[in-house]
PDB file of C-alpha atoms in Angstrom:
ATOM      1  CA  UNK A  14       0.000   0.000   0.000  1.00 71.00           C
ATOM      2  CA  UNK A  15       1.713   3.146  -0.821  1.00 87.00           C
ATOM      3  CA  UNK A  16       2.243   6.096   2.047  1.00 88.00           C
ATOM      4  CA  UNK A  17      -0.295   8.355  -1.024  1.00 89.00           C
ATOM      5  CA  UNK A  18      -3.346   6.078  -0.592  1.00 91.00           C
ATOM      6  CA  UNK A  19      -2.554   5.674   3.337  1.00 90.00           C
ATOM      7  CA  UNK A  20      -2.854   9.311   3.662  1.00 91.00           C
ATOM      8  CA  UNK A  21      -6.103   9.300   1.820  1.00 92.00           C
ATOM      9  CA  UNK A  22      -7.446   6.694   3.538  1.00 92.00           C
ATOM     10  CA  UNK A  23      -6.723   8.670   7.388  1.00 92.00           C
ATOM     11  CA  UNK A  24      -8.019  11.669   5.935  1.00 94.00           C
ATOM     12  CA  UNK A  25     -11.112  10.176   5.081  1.00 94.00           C
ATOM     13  CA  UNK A  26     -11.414   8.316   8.146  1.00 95.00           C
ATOM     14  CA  UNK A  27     -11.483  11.694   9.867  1.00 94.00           C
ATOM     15  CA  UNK A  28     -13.686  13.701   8.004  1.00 95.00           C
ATOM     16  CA  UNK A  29     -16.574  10.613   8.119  1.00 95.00           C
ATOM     17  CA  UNK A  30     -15.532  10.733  12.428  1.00 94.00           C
ATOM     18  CA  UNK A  31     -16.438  13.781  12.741  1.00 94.00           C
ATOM     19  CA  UNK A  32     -19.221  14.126  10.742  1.00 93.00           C
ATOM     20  CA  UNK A  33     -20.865  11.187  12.620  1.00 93.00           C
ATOM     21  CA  UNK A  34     -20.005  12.815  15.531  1.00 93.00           C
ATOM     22  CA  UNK A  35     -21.554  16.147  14.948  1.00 92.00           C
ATOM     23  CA  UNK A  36     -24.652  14.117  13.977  1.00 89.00           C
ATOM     24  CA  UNK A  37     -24.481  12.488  17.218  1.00 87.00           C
ATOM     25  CA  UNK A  38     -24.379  15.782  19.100  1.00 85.00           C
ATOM     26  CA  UNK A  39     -26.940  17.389  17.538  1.00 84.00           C
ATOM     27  CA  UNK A  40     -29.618  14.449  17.901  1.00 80.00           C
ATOM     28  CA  UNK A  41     -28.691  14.214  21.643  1.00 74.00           C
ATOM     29  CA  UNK A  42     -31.595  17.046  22.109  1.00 66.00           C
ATOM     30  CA  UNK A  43     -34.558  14.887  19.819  1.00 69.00           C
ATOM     31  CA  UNK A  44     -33.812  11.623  21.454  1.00 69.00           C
ATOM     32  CA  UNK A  45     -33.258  12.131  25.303  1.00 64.00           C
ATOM     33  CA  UNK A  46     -36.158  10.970  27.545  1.00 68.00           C
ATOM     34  CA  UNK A  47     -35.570  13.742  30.346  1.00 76.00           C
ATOM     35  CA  UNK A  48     -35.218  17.214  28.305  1.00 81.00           C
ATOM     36  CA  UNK A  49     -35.343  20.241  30.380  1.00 84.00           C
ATOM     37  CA  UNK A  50     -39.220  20.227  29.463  1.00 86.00           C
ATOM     38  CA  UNK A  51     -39.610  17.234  31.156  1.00 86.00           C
ATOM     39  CA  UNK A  52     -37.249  18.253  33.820  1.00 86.00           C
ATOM     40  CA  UNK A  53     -39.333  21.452  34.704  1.00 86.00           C
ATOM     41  CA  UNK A  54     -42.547  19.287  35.033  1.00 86.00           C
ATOM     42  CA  UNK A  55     -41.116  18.226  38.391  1.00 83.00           C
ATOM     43  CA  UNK A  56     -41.260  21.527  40.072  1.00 85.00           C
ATOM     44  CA  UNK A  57     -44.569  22.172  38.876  1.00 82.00           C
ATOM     45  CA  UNK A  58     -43.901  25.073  36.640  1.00 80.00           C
ATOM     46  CA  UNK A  59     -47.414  24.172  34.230  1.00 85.00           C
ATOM     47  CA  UNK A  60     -48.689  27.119  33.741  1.00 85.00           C
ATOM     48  CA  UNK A  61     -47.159  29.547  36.067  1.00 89.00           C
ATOM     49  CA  UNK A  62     -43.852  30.177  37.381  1.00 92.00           C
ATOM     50  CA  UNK A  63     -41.588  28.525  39.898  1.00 90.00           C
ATOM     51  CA  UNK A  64     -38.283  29.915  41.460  1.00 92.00           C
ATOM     52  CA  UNK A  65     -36.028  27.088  40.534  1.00 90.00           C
ATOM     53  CA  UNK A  66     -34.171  26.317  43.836  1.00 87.00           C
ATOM     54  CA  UNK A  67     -30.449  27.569  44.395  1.00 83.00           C
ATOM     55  CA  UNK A  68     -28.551  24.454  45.976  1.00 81.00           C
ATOM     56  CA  UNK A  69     -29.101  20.948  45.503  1.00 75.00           C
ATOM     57  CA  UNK A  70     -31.135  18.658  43.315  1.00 72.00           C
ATOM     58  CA  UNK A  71     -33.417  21.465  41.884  1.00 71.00           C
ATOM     59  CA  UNK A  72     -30.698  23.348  41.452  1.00 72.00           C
ATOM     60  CA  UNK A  73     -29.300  21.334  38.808  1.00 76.00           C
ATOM     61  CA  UNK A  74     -32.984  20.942  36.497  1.00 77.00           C
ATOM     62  CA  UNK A  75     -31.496  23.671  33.957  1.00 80.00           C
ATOM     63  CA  UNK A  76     -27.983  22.835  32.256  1.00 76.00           C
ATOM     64  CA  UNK A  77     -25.250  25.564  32.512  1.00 77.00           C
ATOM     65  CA  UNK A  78     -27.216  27.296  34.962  1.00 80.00           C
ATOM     66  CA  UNK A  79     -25.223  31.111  36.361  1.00 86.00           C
ATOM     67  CA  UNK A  80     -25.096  30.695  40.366  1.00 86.00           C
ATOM     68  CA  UNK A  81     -25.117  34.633  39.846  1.00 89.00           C
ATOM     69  CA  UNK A  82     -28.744  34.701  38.854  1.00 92.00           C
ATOM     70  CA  UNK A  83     -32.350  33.771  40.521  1.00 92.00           C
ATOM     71  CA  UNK A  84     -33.936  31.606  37.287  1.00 93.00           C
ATOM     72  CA  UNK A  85     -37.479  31.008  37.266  1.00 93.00           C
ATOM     73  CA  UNK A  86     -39.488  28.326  35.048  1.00 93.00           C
ATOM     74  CA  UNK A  87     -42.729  27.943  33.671  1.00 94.00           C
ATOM     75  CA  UNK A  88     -43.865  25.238  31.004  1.00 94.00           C
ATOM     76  CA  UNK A  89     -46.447  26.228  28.050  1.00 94.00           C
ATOM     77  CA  UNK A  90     -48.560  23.903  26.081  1.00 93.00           C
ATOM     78  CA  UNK A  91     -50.217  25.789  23.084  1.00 92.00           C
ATOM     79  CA  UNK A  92     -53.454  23.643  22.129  1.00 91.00           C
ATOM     80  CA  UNK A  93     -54.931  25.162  25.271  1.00 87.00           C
ATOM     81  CA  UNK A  94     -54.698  28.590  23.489  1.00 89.00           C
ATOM     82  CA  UNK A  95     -52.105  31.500  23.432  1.00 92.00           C
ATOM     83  CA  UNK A  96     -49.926  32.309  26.652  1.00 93.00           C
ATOM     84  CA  UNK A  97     -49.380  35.271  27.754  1.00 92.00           C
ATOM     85  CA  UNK A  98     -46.162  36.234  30.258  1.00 93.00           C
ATOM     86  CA  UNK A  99     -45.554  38.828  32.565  1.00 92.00           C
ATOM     87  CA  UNK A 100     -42.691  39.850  34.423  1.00 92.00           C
ATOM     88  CA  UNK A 101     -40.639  42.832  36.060  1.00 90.00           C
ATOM     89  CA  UNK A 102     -36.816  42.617  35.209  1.00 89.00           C
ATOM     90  CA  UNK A 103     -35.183  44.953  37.112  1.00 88.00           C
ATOM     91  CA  UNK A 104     -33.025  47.919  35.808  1.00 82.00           C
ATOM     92  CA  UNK A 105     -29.408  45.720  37.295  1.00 86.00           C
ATOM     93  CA  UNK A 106     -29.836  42.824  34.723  1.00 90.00           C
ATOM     94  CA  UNK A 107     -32.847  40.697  33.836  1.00 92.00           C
ATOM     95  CA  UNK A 108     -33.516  38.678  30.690  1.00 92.00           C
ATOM     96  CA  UNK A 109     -36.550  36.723  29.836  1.00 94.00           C
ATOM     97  CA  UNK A 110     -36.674  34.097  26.897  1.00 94.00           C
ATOM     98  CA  UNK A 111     -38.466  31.464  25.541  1.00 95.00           C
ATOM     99  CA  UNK A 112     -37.501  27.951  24.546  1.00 94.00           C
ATOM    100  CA  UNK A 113     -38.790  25.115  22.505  1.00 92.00           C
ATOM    101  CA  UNK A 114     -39.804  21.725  24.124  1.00 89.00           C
ATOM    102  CA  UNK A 115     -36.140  20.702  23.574  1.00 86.00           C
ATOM    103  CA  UNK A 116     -34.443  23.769  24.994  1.00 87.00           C
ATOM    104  CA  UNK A 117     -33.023  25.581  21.900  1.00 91.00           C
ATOM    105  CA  UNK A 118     -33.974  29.612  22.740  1.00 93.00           C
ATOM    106  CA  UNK A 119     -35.989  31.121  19.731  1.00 94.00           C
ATOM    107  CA  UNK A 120     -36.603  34.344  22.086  1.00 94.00           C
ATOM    108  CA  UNK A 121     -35.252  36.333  24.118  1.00 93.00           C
ATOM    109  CA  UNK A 122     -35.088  40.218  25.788  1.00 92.00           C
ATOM    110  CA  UNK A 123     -33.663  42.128  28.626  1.00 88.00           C
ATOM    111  CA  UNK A 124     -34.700  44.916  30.715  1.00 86.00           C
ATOM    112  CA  UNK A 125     -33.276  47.054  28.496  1.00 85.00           C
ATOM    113  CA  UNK A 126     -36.715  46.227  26.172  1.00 81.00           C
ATOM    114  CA  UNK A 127     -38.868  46.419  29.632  1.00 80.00           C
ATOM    115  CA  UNK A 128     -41.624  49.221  30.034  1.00 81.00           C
ATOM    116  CA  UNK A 129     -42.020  50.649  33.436  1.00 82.00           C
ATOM    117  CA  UNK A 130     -39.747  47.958  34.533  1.00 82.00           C
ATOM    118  CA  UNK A 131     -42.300  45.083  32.935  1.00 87.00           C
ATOM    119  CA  UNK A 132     -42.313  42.889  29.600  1.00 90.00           C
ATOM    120  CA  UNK A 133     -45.324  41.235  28.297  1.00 91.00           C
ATOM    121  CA  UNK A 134     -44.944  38.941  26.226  1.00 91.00           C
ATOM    122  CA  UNK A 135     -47.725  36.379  23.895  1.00 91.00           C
ATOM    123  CA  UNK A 136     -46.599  33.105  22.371  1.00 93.00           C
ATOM    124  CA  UNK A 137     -48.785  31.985  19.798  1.00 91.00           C
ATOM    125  CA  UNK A 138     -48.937  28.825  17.665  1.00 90.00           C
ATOM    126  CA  UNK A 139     -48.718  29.023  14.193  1.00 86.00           C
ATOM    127  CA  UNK A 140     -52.375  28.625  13.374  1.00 83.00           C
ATOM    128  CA  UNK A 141     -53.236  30.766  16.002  1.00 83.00           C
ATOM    129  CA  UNK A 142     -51.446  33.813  15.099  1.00 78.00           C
ATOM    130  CA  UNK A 143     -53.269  34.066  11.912  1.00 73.00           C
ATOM    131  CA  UNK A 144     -56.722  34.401  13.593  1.00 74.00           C
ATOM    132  CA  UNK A 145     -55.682  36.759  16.114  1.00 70.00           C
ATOM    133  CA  UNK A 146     -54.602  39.372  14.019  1.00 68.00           C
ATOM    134  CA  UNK A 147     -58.310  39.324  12.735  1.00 66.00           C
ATOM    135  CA  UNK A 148     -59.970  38.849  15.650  1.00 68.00           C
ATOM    136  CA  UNK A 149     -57.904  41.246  17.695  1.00 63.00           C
ATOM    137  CA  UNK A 150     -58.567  45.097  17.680  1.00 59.00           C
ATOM    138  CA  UNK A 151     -55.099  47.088  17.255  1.00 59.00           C
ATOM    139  CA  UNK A 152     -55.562  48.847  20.105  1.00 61.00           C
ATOM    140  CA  UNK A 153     -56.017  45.523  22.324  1.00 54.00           C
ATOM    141  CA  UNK A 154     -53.844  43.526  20.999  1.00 51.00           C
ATOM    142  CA  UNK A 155     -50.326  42.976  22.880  1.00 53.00           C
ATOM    143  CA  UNK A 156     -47.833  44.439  22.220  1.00 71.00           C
ATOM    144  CA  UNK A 157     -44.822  41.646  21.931  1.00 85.00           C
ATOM    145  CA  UNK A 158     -46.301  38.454  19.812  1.00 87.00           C
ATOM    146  CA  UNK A 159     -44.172  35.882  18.693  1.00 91.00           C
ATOM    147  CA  UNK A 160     -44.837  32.573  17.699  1.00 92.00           C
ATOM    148  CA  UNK A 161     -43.734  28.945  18.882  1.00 92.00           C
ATOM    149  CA  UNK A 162     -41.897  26.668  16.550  1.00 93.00           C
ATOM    150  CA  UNK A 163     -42.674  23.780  19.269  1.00 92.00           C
ATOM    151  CA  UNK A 164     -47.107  23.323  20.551  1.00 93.00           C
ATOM    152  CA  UNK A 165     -44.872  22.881  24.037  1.00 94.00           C
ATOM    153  CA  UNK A 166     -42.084  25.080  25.344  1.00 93.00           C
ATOM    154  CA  UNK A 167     -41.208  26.699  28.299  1.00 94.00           C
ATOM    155  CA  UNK A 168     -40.316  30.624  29.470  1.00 95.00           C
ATOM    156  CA  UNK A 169     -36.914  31.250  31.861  1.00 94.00           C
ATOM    157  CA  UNK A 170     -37.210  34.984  34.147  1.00 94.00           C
ATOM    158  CA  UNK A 171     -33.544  35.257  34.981  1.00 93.00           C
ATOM    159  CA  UNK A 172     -32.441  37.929  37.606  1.00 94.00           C
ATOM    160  CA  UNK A 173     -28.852  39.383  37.886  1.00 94.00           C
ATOM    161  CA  UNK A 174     -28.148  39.247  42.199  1.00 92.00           C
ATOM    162  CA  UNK A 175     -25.091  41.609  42.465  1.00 90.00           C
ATOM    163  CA  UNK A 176     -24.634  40.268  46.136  1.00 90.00           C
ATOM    164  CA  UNK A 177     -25.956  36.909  48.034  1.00 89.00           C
ATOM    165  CA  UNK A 178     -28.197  39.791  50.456  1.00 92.00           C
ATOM    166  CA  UNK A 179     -30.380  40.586  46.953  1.00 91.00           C
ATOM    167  CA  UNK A 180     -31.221  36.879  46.412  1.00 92.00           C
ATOM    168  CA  UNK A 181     -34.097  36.748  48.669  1.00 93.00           C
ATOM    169  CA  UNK A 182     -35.921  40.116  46.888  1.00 93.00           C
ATOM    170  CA  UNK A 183     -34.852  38.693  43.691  1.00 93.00           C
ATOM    171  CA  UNK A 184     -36.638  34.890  44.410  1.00 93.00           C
ATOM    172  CA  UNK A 185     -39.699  36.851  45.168  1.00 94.00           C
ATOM    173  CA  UNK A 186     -40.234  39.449  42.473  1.00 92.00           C
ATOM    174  CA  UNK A 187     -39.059  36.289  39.691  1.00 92.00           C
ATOM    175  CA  UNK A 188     -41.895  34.132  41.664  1.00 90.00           C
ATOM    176  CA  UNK A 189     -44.575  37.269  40.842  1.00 92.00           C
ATOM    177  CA  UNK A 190     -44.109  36.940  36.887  1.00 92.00           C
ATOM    178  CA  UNK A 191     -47.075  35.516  35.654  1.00 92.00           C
ATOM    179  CA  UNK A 192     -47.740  32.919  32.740  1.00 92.00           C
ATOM    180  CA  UNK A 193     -51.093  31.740  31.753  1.00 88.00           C
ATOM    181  CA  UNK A 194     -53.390  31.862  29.398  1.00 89.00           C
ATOM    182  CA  UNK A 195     -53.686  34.734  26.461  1.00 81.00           C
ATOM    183  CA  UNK A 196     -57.312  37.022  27.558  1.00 70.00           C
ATOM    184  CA  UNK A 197     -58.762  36.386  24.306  1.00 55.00           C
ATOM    185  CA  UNK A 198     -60.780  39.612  22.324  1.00 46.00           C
ATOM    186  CA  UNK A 199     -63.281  38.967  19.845  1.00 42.00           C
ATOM    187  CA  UNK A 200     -64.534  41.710  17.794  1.00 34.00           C
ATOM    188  CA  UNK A 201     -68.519  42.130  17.796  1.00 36.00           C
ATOM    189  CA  UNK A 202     -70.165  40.755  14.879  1.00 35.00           C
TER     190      UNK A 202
END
């Protein structure tokens, strides 16, 4: 075998490695039985929000989770409707964004977007979206829609705590943002 075609032949073996590996890592999300949807189920975050906890099991629900910042939760399943979410970031760092069922962020703000200190946010489905721009009158309609690539998803409130003596004021205004469902306006006929 000449040192040409062995060279080909480890080249090759590389490139067809790694491509099966990147496959591998990017399936890991579709095919794992606990996602963080899942995950979040267990602190009953369906349909409003719960303070994930700081130490311990709970603590560990989320994947690359900042010890520097209070994170609440709450799940969304869009055949019951539009949700609509609530929350006050405050003006030292907060962020709220939405994920899919299998965690991949598709949106995402700061305080920096907040009014008065607040966000509100809808999440529509697809085929919802559609009908509620007929249905809703311009001046009720909110003022943030987006819409969900995933019928299931769930919303993170995260909360900058400069110092371990914020925490406790942080835990409570995150556990105030609200998620439920979207008031829904129907224009007379």
């Amino acid at each position: 075998m000449s040192l040409m075609r062995l060279a080909y032949l480890a080249a090759l073996s590389l490139v067809i490695a790694g491509l099966v590996h990147i496959g591998s890592l990017l399936g890991v999300p579709r095919v794992a039985t606990a996602g963080p949807y899942e995950r979040l189920g267990a602190v009953g975050a369906d349909g409003r929000f719960a303070v994930l906890a700081d130490e311990g099991d709970g603590a560990n629900l989320l994947p690359f989770r900042d010890p520097a910042f209070v994170t609440a939760a709450c799940r969304f399943d869009l055949a019951k409707g539009p949700v609509t979410v609530t929350a006050a970031l405050p003006s030292t760092y907060g962020a709220l964004s939405v994920h899919s069922r299998y965690g991949q962020p598709f949106y995402s703000l700061t305080d920096r977007a907040a009014t008065d200190g607040g966000v509100e946010v809808t999440i529509y489905s697809k085929d919802d979206v559609a009908a509620a721009e007929i249905e809703d009158p311009a001046e009720g309609r909110p003022q943030l829609r987006i819409v969900s690539p995933t019928p299931t998803g769930f919303v993170l409130v995260r909360l900058f705590a400069a110092a371990a003596s914020a925490r406790p004021a942080l835990r409570e205004l995150a556990g105030k943002a609200a998620c439920g469902p979207a008031v829904t306006r129907k224009l007379s006929s």
